[in-house]
Amino acid sequence: MAKVAPSILSADFSAMGEAIKKLELAGADLVHCDVMDGSFVAPITFGGQMVKNIRPLTKLPLDVHLMIEHPKTQIKFFAEAGADIITVHYEACAKISPDYLRETLELIISYGVKCGAVVNPDTDVEKIFDVFPLCDMVLIMSVFPGYGGQKFIPSALENVRKAREYALTIGKPDIDIEIDGGVNIANAAAIREAGANVLVAGSAVFGAADMSAAVAAIKG
Ligand code: DX5
Ligand code: ZN
């Protein structure tokens, strides 16, 4: 069975505590925290303080997705705030230096936090094959980051398949392949079949009349 990571981007930020309780009761497996800096992506969401405030409210793993420039400068804050896993974008790292992604992942690991690399829908996942051995998770974007509620880009499934296949090739069958963006009850089965085992869902969970039913249907 796949895991579901509801994105708190779709929650009411003025009632975050309640949102965390609700998604826990609905059967969520992780809490997906979308961090945006107004530069790598246009909007600004929140920083380490939000993660720190959520931390005591739940035992669920906090899955922190950094959509920010210069991620290395921020790892300390999110690690100390209580993140269980931190993922960083290949695209933000590649424009700094060829080694920046690897160095950032190693920094995350040095804090005893799980790490992952993320690729946008127009980046071939092969670009991050070299860091798979370091990663606990690979995050495949199925929308361009920045906003919740966008339409799923089907070609992202090709990256999911390639990632799953490569993980098997290098003897890492347990690596989490997470998908993020436009996931809903209707497309979840195809996504799971392609090899993703962690499905992020924002609007499909927070917008559902019955949150538990939505989480269960996405898990399969
Ligand atoms: C997009 C974020 C996603 C997004 C998911 O930038 O990384 O996590 O909030 O929301 P939905 O499921 O509504 O596409
Ligand atoms: Zn996300």
mmCIF file of C-alpha atoms and ligand atoms in Angstrom:
data_model
loop_
_atom_site.group_PDB
_atom_site.id
_atom_site.type_symbol
_atom_site.label_atom_id
_atom_site.label_comp_id
_atom_site.label_asym_id
_atom_site.label_seq_id
_atom_site.Cartn_x
_atom_site.Cartn_y
_atom_site.Cartn_z
ATOM 1 C CA MET A 1 0.000 0.000 0.000
ATOM 2 C CA ALA A 2 1.242 3.475 -0.859
ATOM 3 C CA LYS A 3 1.676 6.247 1.694
ATOM 4 C CA VAL A 4 -0.138 9.573 1.556
ATOM 5 C CA ALA A 5 1.539 12.852 2.469
ATOM 6 C CA PRO A 6 -1.054 15.631 2.624
ATOM 7 C CA SER A 7 0.433 19.031 1.793
ATOM 8 C CA ILE A 8 -0.326 21.658 4.419
ATOM 9 C CA LEU A 9 -0.063 24.241 1.648
ATOM 10 C CA SER A 10 -3.785 23.581 1.156
ATOM 11 C CA ALA A 11 -4.590 24.012 4.862
ATOM 12 C CA ASP A 12 -5.824 27.175 6.576
ATOM 13 C CA PHE A 13 -2.580 28.652 7.967
ATOM 14 C CA SER A 14 -4.506 30.363 10.774
ATOM 15 C CA ALA A 15 -5.665 26.954 12.037
ATOM 16 C CA MET A 16 -2.642 24.775 11.368
ATOM 17 C CA GLY A 17 -2.914 22.822 14.621
ATOM 18 C CA GLU A 18 -6.414 21.678 13.735
ATOM 19 C CA ALA A 19 -5.335 20.803 10.211
ATOM 20 C CA ILE A 20 -2.567 18.558 11.555
ATOM 21 C CA LYS A 21 -5.013 16.742 13.861
ATOM 22 C CA LYS A 22 -7.469 16.308 10.987
ATOM 23 C CA LEU A 23 -4.961 14.829 8.604
ATOM 24 C CA GLU A 24 -3.664 12.515 11.303
ATOM 25 C CA LEU A 25 -7.208 11.263 12.015
ATOM 26 C CA ALA A 26 -7.787 10.848 8.286
ATOM 27 C CA GLY A 27 -4.942 8.296 8.120
ATOM 28 C CA ALA A 28 -2.138 10.373 6.623
ATOM 29 C CA ASP A 29 1.333 8.806 6.738
ATOM 30 C CA LEU A 30 3.495 11.937 6.550
ATOM 31 C CA VAL A 31 2.965 15.695 6.760
ATOM 32 C CA HIS A 32 4.255 17.388 3.602
ATOM 33 C CA CYS A 33 5.560 20.892 4.344
ATOM 34 C CA ASP A 34 6.021 23.100 1.260
ATOM 35 C CA VAL A 35 8.673 25.742 1.865
ATOM 36 C CA MET A 36 8.780 28.498 -0.777
ATOM 37 C CA ASP A 37 11.104 31.493 -0.821
ATOM 38 C CA GLY A 38 9.659 33.958 -3.339
ATOM 39 C CA SER A 39 12.694 33.425 -5.580
ATOM 40 C CA PHE A 40 13.055 29.798 -6.664
ATOM 41 C CA VAL A 41 9.269 29.954 -6.884
ATOM 42 C CA ALA A 42 7.187 33.130 -6.780
ATOM 43 C CA PRO A 43 5.222 32.673 -3.534
ATOM 44 C CA ILE A 44 6.563 32.672 0.017
ATOM 45 C CA THR A 45 5.044 30.167 2.442
ATOM 46 C CA PHE A 46 6.863 29.574 5.728
ATOM 47 C CA GLY A 47 10.212 28.688 7.266
ATOM 48 C CA GLY A 48 11.604 26.607 10.098
ATOM 49 C CA GLN A 49 9.379 28.222 12.715
ATOM 50 C CA MET A 50 6.293 26.539 11.240
ATOM 51 C CA VAL A 51 8.007 23.143 11.303
ATOM 52 C CA LYS A 52 9.086 23.770 14.891
ATOM 53 C CA ASN A 53 5.517 24.626 15.921
ATOM 54 C CA ILE A 54 4.021 21.599 14.160
ATOM 55 C CA ARG A 55 6.612 19.193 15.577
ATOM 56 C CA PRO A 56 5.041 18.677 19.034
ATOM 57 C CA LEU A 57 1.552 18.259 17.557
ATOM 58 C CA THR A 58 2.119 14.961 15.771
ATOM 59 C CA LYS A 59 4.237 11.841 15.665
ATOM 60 C CA LEU A 60 3.878 11.655 11.884
ATOM 61 C CA PRO A 61 7.118 12.256 9.976
ATOM 62 C CA LEU A 62 7.525 15.839 8.774
ATOM 63 C CA ASP A 63 8.439 15.755 5.088
ATOM 64 C CA VAL A 64 9.968 19.141 4.268
ATOM 65 C CA HIS A 65 10.058 20.056 0.559
ATOM 66 C CA LEU A 66 12.421 22.992 0.064
ATOM 67 C CA MET A 67 11.542 25.065 -2.995
ATOM 68 C CA ILE A 68 14.275 27.587 -2.282
ATOM 69 C CA GLU A 69 17.524 28.980 -3.662
ATOM 70 C CA HIS A 70 20.765 28.160 -1.820
ATOM 71 C CA PRO A 71 19.203 25.314 0.198
ATOM 72 C CA LYS A 72 22.491 24.594 2.001
ATOM 73 C CA THR A 73 22.096 27.798 4.020
ATOM 74 C CA GLN A 74 18.741 26.657 5.451
ATOM 75 C CA ILE A 75 19.317 23.001 6.347
ATOM 76 C CA LYS A 76 20.367 23.758 9.922
ATOM 77 C CA PHE A 77 17.106 25.573 10.684
ATOM 78 C CA PHE A 78 14.844 22.821 9.346
ATOM 79 C CA ALA A 79 16.892 20.021 10.899
ATOM 80 C CA GLU A 80 16.838 21.720 14.303
ATOM 81 C CA ALA A 81 13.112 22.451 13.919
ATOM 82 C CA GLY A 82 12.440 18.703 13.805
ATOM 83 C CA ALA A 83 12.166 17.764 10.125
ATOM 84 C CA ASP A 84 12.326 13.991 9.556
ATOM 85 C CA ILE A 85 13.108 14.288 5.887
ATOM 86 C CA ILE A 86 14.319 17.240 3.826
ATOM 87 C CA THR A 87 14.192 17.272 0.027
ATOM 88 C CA VAL A 88 16.026 19.768 -2.180
ATOM 89 C CA HIS A 89 15.602 20.691 -5.827
ATOM 90 C CA TYR A 90 18.182 19.620 -8.395
ATOM 91 C CA GLU A 91 17.361 22.818 -10.333
ATOM 92 C CA ALA A 92 18.239 25.115 -7.405
ATOM 93 C CA CYS A 93 21.515 23.267 -6.806
ATOM 94 C CA ALA A 94 22.705 22.784 -10.393
ATOM 95 C CA LYS A 95 22.864 26.506 -11.035
ATOM 96 C CA ILE A 96 25.286 26.955 -8.125
ATOM 97 C CA SER A 97 27.767 24.168 -8.837
ATOM 98 C CA PRO A 98 27.841 20.561 -10.035
ATOM 99 C CA ASP A 99 28.603 19.370 -6.477
ATOM 100 C CA TYR A 100 26.072 21.510 -4.621
ATOM 101 C CA LEU A 101 23.280 18.898 -4.578
ATOM 102 C CA ARG A 102 25.567 16.183 -3.214
ATOM 103 C CA GLU A 103 27.017 18.565 -0.620
ATOM 104 C CA THR A 104 23.534 19.614 0.504
ATOM 105 C CA LEU A 105 22.389 15.997 0.846
ATOM 106 C CA GLU A 106 25.527 15.200 2.871
ATOM 107 C CA LEU A 107 24.817 18.179 5.109
ATOM 108 C CA ILE A 108 21.254 16.932 5.742
ATOM 109 C CA ILE A 109 22.615 13.469 6.571
ATOM 110 C CA SER A 110 25.123 15.019 9.006
ATOM 111 C CA TYR A 111 22.159 16.231 11.088
ATOM 112 C CA GLY A 112 20.763 12.691 11.267
ATOM 113 C CA VAL A 113 17.850 13.683 9.023
ATOM 114 C CA LYS A 114 16.691 11.695 5.989
ATOM 115 C CA CYS A 115 17.323 13.346 2.632
ATOM 116 C CA GLY A 116 15.998 13.416 -0.884
ATOM 117 C CA ALA A 117 16.493 15.061 -4.269
ATOM 118 C CA VAL A 118 13.661 16.605 -6.312
ATOM 119 C CA VAL A 119 13.253 17.065 -10.061
ATOM 120 C CA ASN A 120 10.822 19.327 -11.874
ATOM 121 C CA PRO A 121 8.555 17.894 -14.617
ATOM 122 C CA ASP A 122 10.950 19.071 -17.358
ATOM 123 C CA THR A 123 14.095 17.643 -15.738
ATOM 124 C CA ASP A 124 15.088 14.091 -16.645
ATOM 125 C CA VAL A 125 15.467 12.114 -13.416
ATOM 126 C CA GLU A 126 18.691 10.687 -14.876
ATOM 127 C CA LYS A 127 20.289 13.991 -13.849
ATOM 128 C CA ILE A 128 20.128 12.895 -10.204
ATOM 129 C CA PHE A 129 21.020 9.208 -10.653
ATOM 130 C CA ASP A 130 24.497 9.949 -9.239
ATOM 131 C CA VAL A 131 23.032 10.944 -5.851
ATOM 132 C CA PHE A 132 20.533 8.044 -5.568
ATOM 133 C CA PRO A 133 22.946 6.142 -3.281
ATOM 134 C CA LEU A 134 22.704 9.028 -0.761
ATOM 135 C CA CYS A 135 18.930 9.470 -0.953
ATOM 136 C CA ASP A 136 16.210 8.030 1.267
ATOM 137 C CA MET A 137 13.676 9.579 -1.095
ATOM 138 C CA VAL A 138 13.458 10.815 -4.664
ATOM 139 C CA LEU A 139 10.715 13.344 -5.310
ATOM 140 C CA ILE A 140 9.262 13.580 -8.802
ATOM 141 C CA MET A 141 7.300 16.778 -9.425
ATOM 142 C CA SER A 142 4.146 16.300 -11.489
ATOM 143 C CA VAL A 143 3.438 20.052 -11.621
ATOM 144 C CA PHE A 144 5.810 23.012 -11.758
ATOM 145 C CA PRO A 145 6.335 24.008 -8.132
ATOM 146 C CA GLY A 146 4.777 27.131 -6.661
ATOM 147 C CA TYR A 147 1.078 26.491 -6.303
ATOM 148 C CA GLY A 148 -1.363 23.874 -5.088
ATOM 149 C CA GLY A 149 -4.378 22.902 -7.155
ATOM 150 C CA GLN A 150 -2.602 22.541 -10.532
ATOM 151 C CA LYS A 151 -3.288 19.863 -13.113
ATOM 152 C CA PHE A 152 -1.220 16.653 -13.032
ATOM 153 C CA ILE A 153 1.382 16.444 -15.845
ATOM 154 C CA PRO A 154 1.196 12.801 -17.059
ATOM 155 C CA SER A 155 4.724 12.746 -18.525
ATOM 156 C CA ALA A 156 6.035 12.818 -14.931
ATOM 157 C CA LEU A 157 5.166 9.113 -14.779
ATOM 158 C CA GLU A 158 8.089 8.452 -17.085
ATOM 159 C CA ASN A 159 10.422 9.921 -14.420
ATOM 160 C CA VAL A 160 8.717 7.759 -11.789
ATOM 161 C CA ARG A 161 9.258 4.592 -13.840
ATOM 162 C CA LYS A 162 12.887 5.463 -14.553
ATOM 163 C CA ALA A 163 13.546 6.280 -10.895
ATOM 164 C CA ARG A 164 12.021 3.009 -9.693
ATOM 165 C CA GLU A 165 13.936 1.010 -12.280
ATOM 166 C CA TYR A 166 17.244 2.683 -11.446
ATOM 167 C CA ALA A 167 16.687 2.200 -7.706
ATOM 168 C CA LEU A 168 16.324 -1.531 -8.354
ATOM 169 C CA THR A 169 19.403 -1.559 -10.579
ATOM 170 C CA ILE A 170 21.564 -0.145 -7.803
ATOM 171 C CA GLY A 171 20.074 -2.439 -5.160
ATOM 172 C CA LYS A 172 18.002 0.199 -3.348
ATOM 173 C CA PRO A 173 14.476 -1.241 -3.656
ATOM 174 C CA ASP A 174 13.396 0.504 -0.441
ATOM 175 C CA ILE A 175 14.054 4.055 -1.599
ATOM 176 C CA ASP A 176 10.873 6.140 -1.420
ATOM 177 C CA ILE A 177 9.697 7.471 -4.761
ATOM 178 C CA GLU A 178 7.425 10.374 -3.958
ATOM 179 C CA ILE A 179 5.237 12.247 -6.431
ATOM 180 C CA ASP A 180 3.957 15.765 -5.893
ATOM 181 C CA GLY A 181 1.392 17.853 -7.724
ATOM 182 C CA GLY A 182 -2.100 17.277 -9.039
ATOM 183 C CA VAL A 183 -2.514 13.889 -7.381
ATOM 184 C CA ASN A 184 -6.144 12.881 -6.894
ATOM 185 C CA ILE A 185 -8.389 9.865 -6.429
ATOM 186 C CA ALA A 186 -8.758 9.438 -10.190
ATOM 187 C CA ASN A 187 -5.050 9.315 -11.098
ATOM 188 C CA ALA A 188 -3.606 7.666 -7.956
ATOM 189 C CA ALA A 189 -3.783 4.100 -9.260
ATOM 190 C CA ALA A 190 -1.767 4.905 -12.401
ATOM 191 C CA ILE A 191 0.796 6.746 -10.265
ATOM 192 C CA ARG A 192 1.190 3.793 -7.894
ATOM 193 C CA GLU A 193 1.491 1.410 -10.831
ATOM 194 C CA ALA A 194 4.319 3.503 -12.287
ATOM 195 C CA GLY A 195 6.260 2.885 -9.067
ATOM 196 C CA ALA A 196 5.597 5.808 -6.726
ATOM 197 C CA ASN A 197 4.993 4.734 -3.121
ATOM 198 C CA VAL A 198 4.544 8.151 -1.441
ATOM 199 C CA LEU A 199 1.816 10.358 -2.899
ATOM 200 C CA VAL A 200 1.614 14.014 -1.912
ATOM 201 C CA ALA A 201 -1.899 15.442 -2.111
ATOM 202 C CA GLY A 202 -2.942 18.945 -1.149
ATOM 203 C CA SER A 203 -6.244 19.989 -2.629
ATOM 204 C CA ALA A 204 -7.455 16.405 -3.115
ATOM 205 C CA VAL A 205 -7.231 15.837 0.655
ATOM 206 C CA PHE A 206 -8.026 19.254 2.146
ATOM 207 C CA GLY A 207 -10.751 19.901 -0.431
ATOM 208 C CA ALA A 208 -12.452 16.534 0.113
ATOM 209 C CA ALA A 209 -15.817 16.326 1.851
ATOM 210 C CA ASP A 210 -14.547 13.150 3.530
ATOM 211 C CA MET A 211 -10.806 13.441 4.202
ATOM 212 C CA SER A 212 -10.430 9.841 5.433
ATOM 213 C CA ALA A 213 -12.093 8.463 2.307
ATOM 214 C CA ALA A 214 -9.827 10.593 0.107
ATOM 215 C CA VAL A 215 -6.671 9.436 1.915
ATOM 216 C CA ALA A 216 -7.789 5.783 1.738
ATOM 217 C CA ALA A 217 -8.587 6.019 -1.978
ATOM 218 C CA ILE A 218 -5.223 7.608 -2.790
ATOM 219 C CA LYS A 219 -3.396 4.909 -0.797
ATOM 220 C CA GLY A 220 -5.212 2.196 -2.770
HETATM 221 C C1 DX5 B 1 3.645 22.547 -5.349
HETATM 222 C C2 DX5 B 1 3.783 21.853 -4.016
HETATM 223 C C3 DX5 B 1 2.819 20.723 -3.836
HETATM 224 C C4 DX5 B 1 1.389 21.123 -3.893
HETATM 225 C C5 DX5 B 1 0.487 19.949 -3.953
HETATM 226 O O1 DX5 B 1 4.568 23.557 -5.429
HETATM 227 O O2 DX5 B 1 5.078 21.343 -3.875
HETATM 228 O O3 DX5 B 1 3.122 20.003 -2.661
HETATM 229 O O4 DX5 B 1 1.029 21.894 -2.801
HETATM 230 O O5 DX5 B 1 -0.824 20.413 -4.026
HETATM 231 P P1 DX5 B 1 -1.894 19.726 -4.973
HETATM 232 O O6 DX5 B 1 -2.031 18.322 -4.493
HETATM 233 O O7 DX5 B 1 -3.115 20.546 -4.761
HETATM 234 O O8 DX5 B 1 -1.359 19.794 -6.360
HETATM 235 ZN ZN ZN B 2 5.569 19.794 -2.258
#
